[in-house]
CSV table of C-alpha atoms in Angstrom, one decimal:
chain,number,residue,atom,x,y,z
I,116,UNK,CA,-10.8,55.5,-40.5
I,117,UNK,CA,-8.6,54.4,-43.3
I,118,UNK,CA,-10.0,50.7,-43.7
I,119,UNK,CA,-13.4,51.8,-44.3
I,120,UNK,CA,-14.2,49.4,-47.2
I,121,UNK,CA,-15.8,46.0,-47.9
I,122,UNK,CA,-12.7,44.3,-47.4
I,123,UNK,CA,-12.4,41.5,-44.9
I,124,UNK,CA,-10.2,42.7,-41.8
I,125,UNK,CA,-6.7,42.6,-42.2
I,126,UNK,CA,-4.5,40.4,-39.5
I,127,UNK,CA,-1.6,42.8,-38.3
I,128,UNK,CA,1.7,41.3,-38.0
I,129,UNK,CA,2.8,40.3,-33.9
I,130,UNK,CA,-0.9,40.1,-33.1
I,131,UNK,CA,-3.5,37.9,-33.0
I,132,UNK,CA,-7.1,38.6,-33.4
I,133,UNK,CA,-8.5,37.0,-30.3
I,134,UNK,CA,-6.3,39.4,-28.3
I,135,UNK,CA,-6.0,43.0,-30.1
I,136,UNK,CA,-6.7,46.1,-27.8
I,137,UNK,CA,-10.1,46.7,-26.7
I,138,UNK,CA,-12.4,49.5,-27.1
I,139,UNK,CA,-10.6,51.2,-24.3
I,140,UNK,CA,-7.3,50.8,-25.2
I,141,UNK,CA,-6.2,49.2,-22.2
I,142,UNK,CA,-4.7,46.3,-23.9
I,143,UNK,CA,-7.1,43.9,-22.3
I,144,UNK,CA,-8.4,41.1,-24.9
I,145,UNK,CA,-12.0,41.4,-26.1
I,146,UNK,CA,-13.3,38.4,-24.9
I,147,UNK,CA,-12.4,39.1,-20.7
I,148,UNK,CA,-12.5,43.0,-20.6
I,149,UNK,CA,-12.4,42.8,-17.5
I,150,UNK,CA,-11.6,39.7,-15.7
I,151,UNK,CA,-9.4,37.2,-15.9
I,152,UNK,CA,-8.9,34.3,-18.6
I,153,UNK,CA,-9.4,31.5,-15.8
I,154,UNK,CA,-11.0,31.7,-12.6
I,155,UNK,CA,-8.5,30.1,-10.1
I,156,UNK,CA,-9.2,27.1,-8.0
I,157,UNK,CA,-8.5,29.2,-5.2
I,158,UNK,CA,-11.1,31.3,-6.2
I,159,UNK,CA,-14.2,29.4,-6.7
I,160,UNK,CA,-17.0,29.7,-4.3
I,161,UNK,CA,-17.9,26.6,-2.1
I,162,UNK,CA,-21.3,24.9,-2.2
I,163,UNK,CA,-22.8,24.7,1.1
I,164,UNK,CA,-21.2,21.9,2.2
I,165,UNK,CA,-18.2,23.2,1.7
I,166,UNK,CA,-17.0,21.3,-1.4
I,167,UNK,CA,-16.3,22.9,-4.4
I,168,UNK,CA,-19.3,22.5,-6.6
I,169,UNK,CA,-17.3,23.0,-10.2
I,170,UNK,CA,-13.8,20.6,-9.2
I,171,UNK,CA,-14.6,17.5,-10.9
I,172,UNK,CA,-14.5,14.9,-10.1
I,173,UNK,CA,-17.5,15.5,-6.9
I,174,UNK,CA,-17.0,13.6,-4.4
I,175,UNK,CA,-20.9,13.0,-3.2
I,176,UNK,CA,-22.0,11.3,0.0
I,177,UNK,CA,-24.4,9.5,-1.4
I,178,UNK,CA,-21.8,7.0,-2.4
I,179,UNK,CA,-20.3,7.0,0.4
I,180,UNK,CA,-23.3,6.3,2.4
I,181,UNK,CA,-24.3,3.5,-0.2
I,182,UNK,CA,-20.9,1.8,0.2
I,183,UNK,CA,-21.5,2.1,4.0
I,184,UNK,CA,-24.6,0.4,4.0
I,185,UNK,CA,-23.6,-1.8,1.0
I,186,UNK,CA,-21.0,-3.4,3.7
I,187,UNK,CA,-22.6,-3.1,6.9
I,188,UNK,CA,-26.3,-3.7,5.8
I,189,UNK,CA,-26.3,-6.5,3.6
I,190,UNK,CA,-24.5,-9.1,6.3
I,191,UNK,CA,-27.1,-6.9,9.0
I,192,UNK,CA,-30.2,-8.4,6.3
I,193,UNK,CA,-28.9,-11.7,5.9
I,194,UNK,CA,-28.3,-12.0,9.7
I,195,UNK,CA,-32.1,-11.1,9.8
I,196,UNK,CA,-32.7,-13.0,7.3
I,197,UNK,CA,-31.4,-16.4,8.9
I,198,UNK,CA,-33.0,-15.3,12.2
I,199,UNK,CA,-36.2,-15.7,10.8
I,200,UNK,CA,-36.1,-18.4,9.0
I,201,UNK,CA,-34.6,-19.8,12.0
I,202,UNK,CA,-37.4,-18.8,14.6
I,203,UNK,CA,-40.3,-19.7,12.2
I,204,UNK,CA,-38.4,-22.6,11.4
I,205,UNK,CA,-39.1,-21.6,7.8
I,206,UNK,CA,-37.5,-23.8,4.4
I,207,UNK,CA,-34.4,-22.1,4.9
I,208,UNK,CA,-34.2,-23.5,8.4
I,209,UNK,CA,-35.4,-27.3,7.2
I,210,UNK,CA,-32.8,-27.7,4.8
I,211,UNK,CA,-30.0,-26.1,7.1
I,212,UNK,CA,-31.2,-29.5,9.2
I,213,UNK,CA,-30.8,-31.8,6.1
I,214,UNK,CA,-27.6,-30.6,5.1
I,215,UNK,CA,-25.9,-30.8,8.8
I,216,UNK,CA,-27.2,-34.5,8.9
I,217,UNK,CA,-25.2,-34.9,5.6
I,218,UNK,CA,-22.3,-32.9,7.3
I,219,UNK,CA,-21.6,-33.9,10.6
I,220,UNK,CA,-19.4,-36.6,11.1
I,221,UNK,CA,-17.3,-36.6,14.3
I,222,UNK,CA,-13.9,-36.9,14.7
I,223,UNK,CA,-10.9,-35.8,16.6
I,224,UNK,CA,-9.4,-33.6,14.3
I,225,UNK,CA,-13.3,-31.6,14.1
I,226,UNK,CA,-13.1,-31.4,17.5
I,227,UNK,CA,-9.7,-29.9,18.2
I,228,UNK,CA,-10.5,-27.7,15.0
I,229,UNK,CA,-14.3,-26.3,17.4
I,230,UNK,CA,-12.1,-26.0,20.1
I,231,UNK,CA,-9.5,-23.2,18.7
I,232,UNK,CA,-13.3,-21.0,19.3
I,233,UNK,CA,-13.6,-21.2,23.1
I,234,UNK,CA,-12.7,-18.6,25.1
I,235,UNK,CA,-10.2,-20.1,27.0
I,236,UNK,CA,-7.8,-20.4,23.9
I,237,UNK,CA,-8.9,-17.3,21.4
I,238,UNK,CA,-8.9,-14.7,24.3
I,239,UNK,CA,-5.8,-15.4,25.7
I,240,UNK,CA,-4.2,-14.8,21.9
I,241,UNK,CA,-5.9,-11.5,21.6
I,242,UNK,CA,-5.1,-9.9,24.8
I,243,UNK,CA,-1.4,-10.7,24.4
I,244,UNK,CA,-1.8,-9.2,20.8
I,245,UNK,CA,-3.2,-6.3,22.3
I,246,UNK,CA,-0.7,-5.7,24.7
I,247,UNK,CA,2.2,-5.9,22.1
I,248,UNK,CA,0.1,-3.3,19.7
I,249,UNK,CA,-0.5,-0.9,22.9
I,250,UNK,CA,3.3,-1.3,23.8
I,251,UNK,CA,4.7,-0.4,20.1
I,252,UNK,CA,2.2,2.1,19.7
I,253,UNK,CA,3.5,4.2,23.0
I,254,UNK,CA,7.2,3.5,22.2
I,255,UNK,CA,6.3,5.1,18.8
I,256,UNK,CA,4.8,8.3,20.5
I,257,UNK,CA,1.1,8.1,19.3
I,258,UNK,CA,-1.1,10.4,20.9
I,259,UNK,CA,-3.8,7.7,21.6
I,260,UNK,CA,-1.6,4.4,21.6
I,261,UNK,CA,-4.0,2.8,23.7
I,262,UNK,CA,-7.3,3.3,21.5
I,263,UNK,CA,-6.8,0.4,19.1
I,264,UNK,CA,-5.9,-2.0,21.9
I,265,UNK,CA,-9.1,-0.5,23.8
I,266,UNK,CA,-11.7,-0.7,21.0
I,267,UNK,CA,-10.6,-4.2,20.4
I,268,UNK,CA,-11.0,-5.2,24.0
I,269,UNK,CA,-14.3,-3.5,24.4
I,270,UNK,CA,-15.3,-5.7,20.9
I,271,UNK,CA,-14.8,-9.3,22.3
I,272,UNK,CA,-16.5,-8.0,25.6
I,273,UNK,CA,-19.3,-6.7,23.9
I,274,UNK,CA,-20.3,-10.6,22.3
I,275,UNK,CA,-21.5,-12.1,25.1
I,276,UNK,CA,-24.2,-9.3,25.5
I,277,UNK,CA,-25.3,-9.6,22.1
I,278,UNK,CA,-25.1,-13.4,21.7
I,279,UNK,CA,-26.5,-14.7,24.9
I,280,UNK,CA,-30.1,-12.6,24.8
I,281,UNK,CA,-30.2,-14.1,21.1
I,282,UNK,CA,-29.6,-17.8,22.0
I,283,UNK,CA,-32.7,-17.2,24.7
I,284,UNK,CA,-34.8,-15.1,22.6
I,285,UNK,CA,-34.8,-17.7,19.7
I,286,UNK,CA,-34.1,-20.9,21.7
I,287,UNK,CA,-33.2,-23.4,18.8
I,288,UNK,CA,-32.7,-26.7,19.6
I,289,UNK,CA,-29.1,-28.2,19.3
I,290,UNK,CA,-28.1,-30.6,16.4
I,291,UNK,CA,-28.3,-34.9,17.3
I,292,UNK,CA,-26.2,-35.7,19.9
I,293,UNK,CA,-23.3,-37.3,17.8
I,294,UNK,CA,-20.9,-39.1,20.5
I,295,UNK,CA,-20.0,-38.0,23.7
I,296,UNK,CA,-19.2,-34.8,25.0
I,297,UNK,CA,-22.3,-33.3,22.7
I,298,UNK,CA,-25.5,-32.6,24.6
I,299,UNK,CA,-28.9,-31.6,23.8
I,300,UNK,CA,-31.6,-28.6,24.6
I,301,UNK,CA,-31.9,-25.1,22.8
I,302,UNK,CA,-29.7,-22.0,23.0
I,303,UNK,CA,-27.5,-22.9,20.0
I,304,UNK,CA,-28.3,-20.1,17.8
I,305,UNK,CA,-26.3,-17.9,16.9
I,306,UNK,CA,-22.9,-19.7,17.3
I,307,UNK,CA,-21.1,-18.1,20.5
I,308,UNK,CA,-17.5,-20.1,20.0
I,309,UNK,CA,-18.0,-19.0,16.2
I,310,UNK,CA,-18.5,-14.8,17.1
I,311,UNK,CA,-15.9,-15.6,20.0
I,312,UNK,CA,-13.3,-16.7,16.8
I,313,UNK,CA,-14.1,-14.1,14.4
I,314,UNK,CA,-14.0,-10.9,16.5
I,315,UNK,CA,-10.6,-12.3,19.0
I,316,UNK,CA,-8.6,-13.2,15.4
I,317,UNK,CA,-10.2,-10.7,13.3
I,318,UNK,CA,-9.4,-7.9,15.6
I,319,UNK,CA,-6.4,-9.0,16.6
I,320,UNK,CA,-5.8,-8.6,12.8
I,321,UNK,CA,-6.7,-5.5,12.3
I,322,UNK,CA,-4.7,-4.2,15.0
I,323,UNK,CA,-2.2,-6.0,14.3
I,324,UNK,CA,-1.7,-5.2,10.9
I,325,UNK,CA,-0.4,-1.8,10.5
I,326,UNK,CA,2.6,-2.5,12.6
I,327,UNK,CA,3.9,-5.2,9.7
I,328,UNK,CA,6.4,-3.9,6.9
I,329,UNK,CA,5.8,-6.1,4.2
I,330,UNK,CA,3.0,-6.7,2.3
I,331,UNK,CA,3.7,-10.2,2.4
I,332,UNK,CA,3.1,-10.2,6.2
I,333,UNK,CA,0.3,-8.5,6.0
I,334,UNK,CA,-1.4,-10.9,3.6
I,335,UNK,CA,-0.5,-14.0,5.5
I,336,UNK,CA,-1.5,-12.8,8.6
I,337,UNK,CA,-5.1,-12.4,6.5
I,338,UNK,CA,-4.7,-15.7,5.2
I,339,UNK,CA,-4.1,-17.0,8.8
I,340,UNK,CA,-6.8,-15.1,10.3
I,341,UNK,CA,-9.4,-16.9,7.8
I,342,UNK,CA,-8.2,-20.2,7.5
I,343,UNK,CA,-8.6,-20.4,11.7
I,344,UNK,CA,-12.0,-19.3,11.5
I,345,UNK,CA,-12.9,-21.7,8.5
I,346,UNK,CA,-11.5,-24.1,10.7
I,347,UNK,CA,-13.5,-23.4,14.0
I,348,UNK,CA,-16.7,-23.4,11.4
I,349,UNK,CA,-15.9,-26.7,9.7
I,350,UNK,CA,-15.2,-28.0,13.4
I,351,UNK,CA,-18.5,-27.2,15.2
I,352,UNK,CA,-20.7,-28.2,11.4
I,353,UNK,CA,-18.3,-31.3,11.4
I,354,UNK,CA,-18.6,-32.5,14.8
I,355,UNK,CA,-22.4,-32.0,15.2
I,356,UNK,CA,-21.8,-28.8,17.8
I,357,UNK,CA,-23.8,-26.5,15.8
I,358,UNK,CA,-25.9,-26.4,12.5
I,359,UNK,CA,-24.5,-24.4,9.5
I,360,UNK,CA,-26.8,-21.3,9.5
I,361,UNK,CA,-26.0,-21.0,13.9
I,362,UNK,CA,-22.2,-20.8,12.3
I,363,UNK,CA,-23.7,-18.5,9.3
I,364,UNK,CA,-25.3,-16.0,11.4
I,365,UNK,CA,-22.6,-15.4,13.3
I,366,UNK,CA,-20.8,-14.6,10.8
I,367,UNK,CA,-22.9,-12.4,9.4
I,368,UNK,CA,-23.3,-10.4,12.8
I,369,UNK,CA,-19.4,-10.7,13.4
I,370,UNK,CA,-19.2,-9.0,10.0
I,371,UNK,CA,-20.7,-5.9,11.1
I,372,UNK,CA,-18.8,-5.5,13.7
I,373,UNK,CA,-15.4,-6.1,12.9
I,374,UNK,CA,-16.1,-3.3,10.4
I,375,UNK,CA,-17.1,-1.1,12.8
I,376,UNK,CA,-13.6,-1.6,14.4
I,377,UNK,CA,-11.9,-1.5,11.2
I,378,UNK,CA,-13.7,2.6,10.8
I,379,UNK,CA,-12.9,3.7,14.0
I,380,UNK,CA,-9.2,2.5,13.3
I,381,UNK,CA,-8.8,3.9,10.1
I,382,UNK,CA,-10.1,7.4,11.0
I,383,UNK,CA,-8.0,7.3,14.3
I,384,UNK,CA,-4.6,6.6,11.6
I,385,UNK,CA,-5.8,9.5,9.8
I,386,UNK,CA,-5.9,11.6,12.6
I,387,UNK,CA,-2.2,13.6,13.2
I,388,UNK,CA,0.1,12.2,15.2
């Protein structure tokens, strides 16, 4: 009652304004009566997906799903893509014809270099591969040592299905014959010794790789894994086995399904051991 007046209010000494006693007298500050200053992380209410709406930064699916399709969907277009062309025998597939004629030139070296694709020399590297992952994976105790070794397995077996109805359904004809050993008729799209390559060094790879130390490993067993399939592709262009976009395609396809492998490993590392 005593500072009645036109004076401005006068600070008290110890206090400051923001937090003098409220109207009640309860000490509280004036500007949170009745709550507290911060609401605790702890505290806020989900959104109905279960993420906490106000902790930035959101993680949002949507960018996860456009990542997702950003790497599986753009080799899965241009695989369909090159199909096309190929089938309609469209410009793309006309000038993949000019440029193989430019291209293949046979030698020994191209055809030792197609060979490292065949079955009978890529399989037989990624089953032993497979055996030494499942091995160190059960001597380590991991509850599902064998997955990694299985989905890799089930991989290579699953190219043959998905080549072999392609070669039939678009039936392109085989490059020139360019010296002996090299025949003619149609099934030569997509490349079956290149898919047989990627997916039986790729996934050997990826298996492969979170059993080595060093980074330096790692990255030469990555640099090892793509110079043997840039060297089974130069081989079959080189020696006249295949035309680029047969070795292209499979690529493509390959790509889509070596990253499918690479998921269902990563979330199976995740998982607790």
């Amino acid at each position: 009652m005593g500072d009645t007046g036109s004076r401005p209010p006068q600070l008290r000494p110890g206090r400051a304004l923001a937090h003098t006693p409220g109207a009640s007298g309860s000490g509280s500050p004036h500007r949170s009566d009745s709550r507290s200053p911060q609401t605790p992380r702890g505290a806020r209410r989900p959104d109905p997906d279960g993420r906490f709406g106000t902790t930035p930064p959101v993680p949002g699916r949507p960018t996860f799903l456009l990542g997702l399709l950003g790497f599986l969907g753009l080799p899965a277009l241009l695989f369909a893509l090159i199909t096309w062309q190929v089938a309609a025998h469209g410009p793309l597939a006309r000038a993949d014809e000019r440029l193989s004629h430019t291209l293949a030139h046979p030698d020994r070296v191209s055809e030792i270099l197609a060979d490292l694709g065949n079955v009978t020399v890529a399989v037989p590297l990624l089953a032993v591969v497979l055996g030494y992952v499942a091995w160190r994976a059960r001597a380590a105790g991991r509850e599902r040592w064998w997955l990694p070794s299985l989905a890799a397995a089930v991989l290579m077996a699953v190219v043959p299905a998905l080549i072999v109805p392609l070669k039939e359904l678009v039936a392109r004809p085989g490059p020139p014959v360019m010296g002996p050993g090299t025949g003619t008729g149609t099934g030569f799209f997509p490349s079956g010794h290149t898919a047989t390559a990627v997916i039986a060094y790729g996934g050997a790879a990826l298996v492969l790789m979170p059993w080595l130390r060093s980074t330096g490993a790692r990255r030469a067993l990555l640099v090892g894994c793509l110079a043997l399939n840039l060297g089974v592709a130069f081989g079959l262009i080189r020696r006249g086995y295949h035309w680029p976009l047969d070795v292209a395609a499979s690529w493509c396809l390959c790509a889509v399904l070596l990253r499918s492998l690479w998921l269902l490993l990563s979330r199976n590392d995740r998982r607790p051991k």
